[in-house]
mmCIF file with all atom_site columns, C-alpha atoms in Angstrom:
data_model
loop_
_atom_site.group_PDB
_atom_site.id
_atom_site.type_symbol
_atom_site.label_atom_id
_atom_site.label_alt_id
_atom_site.label_comp_id
_atom_site.label_asym_id
_atom_site.label_entity_id
_atom_site.label_seq_id
_atom_site.pdbx_PDB_ins_code
_atom_site.Cartn_x
_atom_site.Cartn_y
_atom_site.Cartn_z
_atom_site.occupancy
_atom_site.B_iso_or_equiv
_atom_site.pdbx_formal_charge
_atom_site.auth_seq_id
_atom_site.auth_comp_id
_atom_site.auth_asym_id
_atom_site.auth_atom_id
_atom_site.pdbx_PDB_model_num
ATOM 1   C CA . UNK A 1 1   ? 11.125  13.254  6.973   1.00 0.00 ? 1   UNK A CA 1
ATOM 2   C CA . UNK A 1 2   ? 8.028   15.064  5.676   1.00 0.00 ? 2   UNK A CA 1
ATOM 3   C CA . UNK A 1 3   ? 6.815   12.019  3.748   1.00 0.00 ? 3   UNK A CA 1
ATOM 4   C CA . UNK A 1 4   ? 4.700   10.712  6.630   1.00 0.00 ? 4   UNK A CA 1
ATOM 5   C CA . UNK A 1 5   ? 2.566   13.855  6.477   1.00 0.00 ? 5   UNK A CA 1
ATOM 6   C CA . UNK A 1 6   ? 1.485   12.918  2.972   1.00 0.00 ? 6   UNK A CA 1
ATOM 7   C CA . UNK A 1 7   ? 1.125   9.179   3.568   1.00 0.00 ? 7   UNK A CA 1
ATOM 8   C CA . UNK A 1 8   ? 3.743   8.476   0.878   1.00 0.00 ? 8   UNK A CA 1
ATOM 9   C CA . UNK A 1 9   ? 4.810   5.178   2.440   1.00 0.00 ? 9   UNK A CA 1
ATOM 10  C CA . UNK A 1 10  ? 1.172   4.147   2.516   1.00 0.00 ? 10  UNK A CA 1
ATOM 11  C CA . UNK A 1 11  ? 0.749   5.008   -1.159  1.00 0.00 ? 11  UNK A CA 1
ATOM 12  C CA . UNK A 1 12  ? 3.926   3.149   -2.132  1.00 0.00 ? 12  UNK A CA 1
ATOM 13  C CA . UNK A 1 13  ? 2.825   0.090   -0.190  1.00 0.00 ? 13  UNK A CA 1
ATOM 14  C CA . UNK A 1 14  ? -0.655  0.107   -1.781  1.00 0.00 ? 14  UNK A CA 1
ATOM 15  C CA . UNK A 1 15  ? 0.751   -0.054  -5.304  1.00 0.00 ? 15  UNK A CA 1
ATOM 16  C CA . UNK A 1 16  ? 3.128   -2.975  -4.653  1.00 0.00 ? 16  UNK A CA 1
ATOM 17  C CA . UNK A 1 17  ? 2.318   -6.678  -4.436  1.00 0.00 ? 17  UNK A CA 1
ATOM 18  C CA . UNK A 1 18  ? 1.993   -7.522  -0.747  1.00 0.00 ? 18  UNK A CA 1
ATOM 19  C CA . UNK A 1 19  ? 3.185   -11.117 -1.152  1.00 0.00 ? 19  UNK A CA 1
ATOM 20  C CA . UNK A 1 20  ? 6.226   -11.501 1.109   1.00 0.00 ? 20  UNK A CA 1
ATOM 21  C CA . UNK A 1 21  ? 9.381   -10.785 -0.851  1.00 0.00 ? 21  UNK A CA 1
ATOM 22  C CA . UNK A 1 22  ? 7.665   -9.751  -4.102  1.00 0.00 ? 22  UNK A CA 1
ATOM 23  C CA . UNK A 1 23  ? 6.861   -6.002  -4.100  1.00 0.00 ? 23  UNK A CA 1
ATOM 24  C CA . UNK A 1 24  ? 6.163   -6.038  -7.860  1.00 0.00 ? 24  UNK A CA 1
ATOM 25  C CA . UNK A 1 25  ? 4.591   -2.730  -8.979  1.00 0.00 ? 25  UNK A CA 1
ATOM 26  C CA . UNK A 1 26  ? 0.811   -2.898  -9.442  1.00 0.00 ? 26  UNK A CA 1
ATOM 27  C CA . UNK A 1 27  ? -1.435  -1.037  -11.838 1.00 0.00 ? 27  UNK A CA 1
ATOM 28  C CA . UNK A 1 28  ? -3.828  1.593   -10.526 1.00 0.00 ? 28  UNK A CA 1
ATOM 29  C CA . UNK A 1 29  ? -6.729  -0.673  -11.456 1.00 0.00 ? 29  UNK A CA 1
ATOM 30  C CA . UNK A 1 30  ? -5.556  -3.624  -9.323  1.00 0.00 ? 30  UNK A CA 1
ATOM 31  C CA . UNK A 1 31  ? -8.358  -4.659  -7.010  1.00 0.00 ? 31  UNK A CA 1
ATOM 32  C CA . UNK A 1 32  ? -8.081  -6.048  -3.505  1.00 0.00 ? 32  UNK A CA 1
ATOM 33  C CA . UNK A 1 33  ? -8.466  -9.767  -2.882  1.00 0.00 ? 33  UNK A CA 1
ATOM 34  C CA . UNK A 1 34  ? -11.029 -11.053 -0.369  1.00 0.00 ? 34  UNK A CA 1
ATOM 35  C CA . UNK A 1 35  ? -8.218  -11.009 2.225   1.00 0.00 ? 35  UNK A CA 1
ATOM 36  C CA . UNK A 1 36  ? -7.774  -7.231  1.543   1.00 0.00 ? 36  UNK A CA 1
ATOM 37  C CA . UNK A 1 37  ? -4.326  -7.720  0.014   1.00 0.00 ? 37  UNK A CA 1
ATOM 38  C CA . UNK A 1 38  ? -3.218  -6.405  -3.368  1.00 0.00 ? 38  UNK A CA 1
ATOM 39  C CA . UNK A 1 39  ? -1.287  -8.893  -5.483  1.00 0.00 ? 39  UNK A CA 1
ATOM 40  C CA . UNK A 1 40  ? 0.534   -9.065  -8.804  1.00 0.00 ? 40  UNK A CA 1
ATOM 41  C CA . UNK A 1 41  ? -0.535  -11.481 -11.525 1.00 0.00 ? 41  UNK A CA 1
ATOM 42  C CA . UNK A 1 42  ? 1.865   -14.134 -10.180 1.00 0.00 ? 42  UNK A CA 1
ATOM 43  C CA . UNK A 1 43  ? 0.443   -14.105 -6.626  1.00 0.00 ? 43  UNK A CA 1
ATOM 44  C CA . UNK A 1 44  ? -3.181  -13.086 -7.309  1.00 0.00 ? 44  UNK A CA 1
ATOM 45  C CA . UNK A 1 45  ? -4.570  -16.609 -6.929  1.00 0.00 ? 45  UNK A CA 1
ATOM 46  C CA . UNK A 1 46  ? -5.836  -17.176 -3.341  1.00 0.00 ? 46  UNK A CA 1
ATOM 47  C CA . UNK A 1 47  ? -3.935  -20.459 -3.304  1.00 0.00 ? 47  UNK A CA 1
ATOM 48  C CA . UNK A 1 48  ? -0.656  -18.697 -4.171  1.00 0.00 ? 48  UNK A CA 1
ATOM 49  C CA . UNK A 1 49  ? -0.822  -16.196 -1.307  1.00 0.00 ? 49  UNK A CA 1
ATOM 50  C CA . UNK A 1 50  ? -2.628  -18.412 1.230   1.00 0.00 ? 50  UNK A CA 1
ATOM 51  C CA . UNK A 1 51  ? -5.588  -16.059 1.353   1.00 0.00 ? 51  UNK A CA 1
ATOM 52  C CA . UNK A 1 52  ? -7.327  -17.566 4.384   1.00 0.00 ? 52  UNK A CA 1
ATOM 53  C CA . UNK A 1 53  ? -4.140  -17.463 6.454   1.00 0.00 ? 53  UNK A CA 1
ATOM 54  C CA . UNK A 1 54  ? -3.180  -13.958 5.338   1.00 0.00 ? 54  UNK A CA 1
ATOM 55  C CA . UNK A 1 55  ? -6.579  -12.332 5.949   1.00 0.00 ? 55  UNK A CA 1
ATOM 56  C CA . UNK A 1 56  ? -6.338  -12.041 9.774   1.00 0.00 ? 56  UNK A CA 1
ATOM 57  C CA . UNK A 1 57  ? -2.788  -10.689 9.534   1.00 0.00 ? 57  UNK A CA 1
ATOM 58  C CA . UNK A 1 58  ? -3.769  -8.044  6.964   1.00 0.00 ? 58  UNK A CA 1
ATOM 59  C CA . UNK A 1 59  ? -6.853  -7.052  8.982   1.00 0.00 ? 59  UNK A CA 1
ATOM 60  C CA . UNK A 1 60  ? -4.736  -6.561  12.101  1.00 0.00 ? 60  UNK A CA 1
ATOM 61  C CA . UNK A 1 61  ? -2.093  -4.573  10.183  1.00 0.00 ? 61  UNK A CA 1
ATOM 62  C CA . UNK A 1 62  ? -4.807  -2.376  8.633   1.00 0.00 ? 62  UNK A CA 1
ATOM 63  C CA . UNK A 1 63  ? -6.272  -1.641  12.057  1.00 0.00 ? 63  UNK A CA 1
ATOM 64  C CA . UNK A 1 64  ? -2.842  -0.644  13.405  1.00 0.00 ? 64  UNK A CA 1
ATOM 65  C CA . UNK A 1 65  ? -2.350  1.650   10.394  1.00 0.00 ? 65  UNK A CA 1
ATOM 66  C CA . UNK A 1 66  ? -5.794  3.237   10.832  1.00 0.00 ? 66  UNK A CA 1
ATOM 67  C CA . UNK A 1 67  ? -5.101  3.859   14.524  1.00 0.00 ? 67  UNK A CA 1
ATOM 68  C CA . UNK A 1 68  ? -1.665  5.363   13.829  1.00 0.00 ? 68  UNK A CA 1
ATOM 69  C CA . UNK A 1 69  ? -3.085  7.568   11.072  1.00 0.00 ? 69  UNK A CA 1
ATOM 70  C CA . UNK A 1 70  ? -5.893  8.800   13.329  1.00 0.00 ? 70  UNK A CA 1
ATOM 71  C CA . UNK A 1 71  ? -3.322  9.699   15.983  1.00 0.00 ? 71  UNK A CA 1
ATOM 72  C CA . UNK A 1 72  ? -1.234  11.582  13.387  1.00 0.00 ? 72  UNK A CA 1
ATOM 73  C CA . UNK A 1 73  ? -4.235  13.177  11.662  1.00 0.00 ? 73  UNK A CA 1
ATOM 74  C CA . UNK A 1 74  ? -3.476  11.382  8.361   1.00 0.00 ? 74  UNK A CA 1
ATOM 75  C CA . UNK A 1 75  ? -6.043  9.973   5.933   1.00 0.00 ? 75  UNK A CA 1
ATOM 76  C CA . UNK A 1 76  ? -6.944  6.303   6.152   1.00 0.00 ? 76  UNK A CA 1
ATOM 77  C CA . UNK A 1 77  ? -6.314  3.743   3.395   1.00 0.00 ? 77  UNK A CA 1
ATOM 78  C CA . UNK A 1 78  ? -10.029 3.951   2.619   1.00 0.00 ? 78  UNK A CA 1
ATOM 79  C CA . UNK A 1 79  ? -9.507  7.348   0.976   1.00 0.00 ? 79  UNK A CA 1
ATOM 80  C CA . UNK A 1 80  ? -7.330  5.706   -1.689  1.00 0.00 ? 80  UNK A CA 1
ATOM 81  C CA . UNK A 1 81  ? -10.486 4.152   -3.106  1.00 0.00 ? 81  UNK A CA 1
ATOM 82  C CA . UNK A 1 82  ? -11.920 7.579   -3.934  1.00 0.00 ? 82  UNK A CA 1
ATOM 83  C CA . UNK A 1 83  ? -11.529 7.764   -7.723  1.00 0.00 ? 83  UNK A CA 1
ATOM 84  C CA . UNK A 1 84  ? -11.532 11.571  -7.680  1.00 0.00 ? 84  UNK A CA 1
ATOM 85  C CA . UNK A 1 85  ? -8.233  11.471  -5.760  1.00 0.00 ? 85  UNK A CA 1
ATOM 86  C CA . UNK A 1 86  ? -6.655  8.676   -7.798  1.00 0.00 ? 86  UNK A CA 1
ATOM 87  C CA . UNK A 1 87  ? -4.833  10.997  -10.206 1.00 0.00 ? 87  UNK A CA 1
ATOM 88  C CA . UNK A 1 88  ? -3.161  12.884  -7.369  1.00 0.00 ? 88  UNK A CA 1
ATOM 89  C CA . UNK A 1 89  ? -2.273  9.658   -5.571  1.00 0.00 ? 89  UNK A CA 1
ATOM 90  C CA . UNK A 1 90  ? -0.709  8.239   -8.754  1.00 0.00 ? 90  UNK A CA 1
ATOM 91  C CA . UNK A 1 91  ? 1.284   11.451  -9.205  1.00 0.00 ? 91  UNK A CA 1
ATOM 92  C CA . UNK A 1 92  ? 2.607   11.096  -5.646  1.00 0.00 ? 92  UNK A CA 1
ATOM 93  C CA . UNK A 1 93  ? 3.418   7.442   -6.313  1.00 0.00 ? 93  UNK A CA 1
ATOM 94  C CA . UNK A 1 94  ? 5.333   8.287   -9.493  1.00 0.00 ? 94  UNK A CA 1
ATOM 95  C CA . UNK A 1 95  ? 7.274   11.090  -7.823  1.00 0.00 ? 95  UNK A CA 1
ATOM 96  C CA . UNK A 1 96  ? 8.083   9.022   -4.708  1.00 0.00 ? 96  UNK A CA 1
ATOM 97  C CA . UNK A 1 97  ? 9.374   6.132   -6.816  1.00 0.00 ? 97  UNK A CA 1
ATOM 98  C CA . UNK A 1 98  ? 11.763  8.554   -8.516  1.00 0.00 ? 98  UNK A CA 1
ATOM 99  C CA . UNK A 1 99  ? 12.924  10.253  -5.298  1.00 0.00 ? 99  UNK A CA 1
ATOM 100 C CA . UNK A 1 100 ? 13.318  7.321   -2.905  1.00 0.00 ? 100 UNK A CA 1
ATOM 101 C CA . UNK A 1 101 ? 16.264  5.659   -4.718  1.00 0.00 ? 101 UNK A CA 1
ATOM 102 C CA . UNK A 1 102 ? 18.195  8.939   -4.478  1.00 0.00 ? 102 UNK A CA 1
ATOM 103 C CA . UNK A 1 103 ? 17.732  9.277   -0.706  1.00 0.00 ? 103 UNK A CA 1
ATOM 104 C CA . UNK A 1 104 ? 20.524  8.180   1.596   1.00 0.00 ? 104 UNK A CA 1
ATOM 105 C CA . UNK A 1 105 ? 19.804  4.993   3.549   1.00 0.00 ? 105 UNK A CA 1
ATOM 106 C CA . UNK A 1 106 ? 18.224  5.574   6.969   1.00 0.00 ? 106 UNK A CA 1
ATOM 107 C CA . UNK A 1 107 ? 20.527  5.493   9.983   1.00 0.00 ? 107 UNK A CA 1
ATOM 108 C CA . UNK A 1 108 ? 20.426  2.140   11.696  1.00 0.00 ? 108 UNK A CA 1
#
């Protein structure tokens, strides 16, 4: 699948609530919590998503993603904060959300 070359999965993940089991779509202006997670209005409160407990997990996951992206030559999550690229990233997000439901399920 060519999607990994564009970081589509990374973009889709960034614009979804990262509370386990939620995945509610987020607006492009949603800011990261102190734990580095992005949450919907329901889970935004640090008490709701157990911010202090989640922070080390999210930091470790981010480091794994950065390392994998470096190895693949892909951009890091940090580039998503560049407002000049936000329009393109949102276009990719919109297109991916339309395409993914039409794809066949991956072989398991």
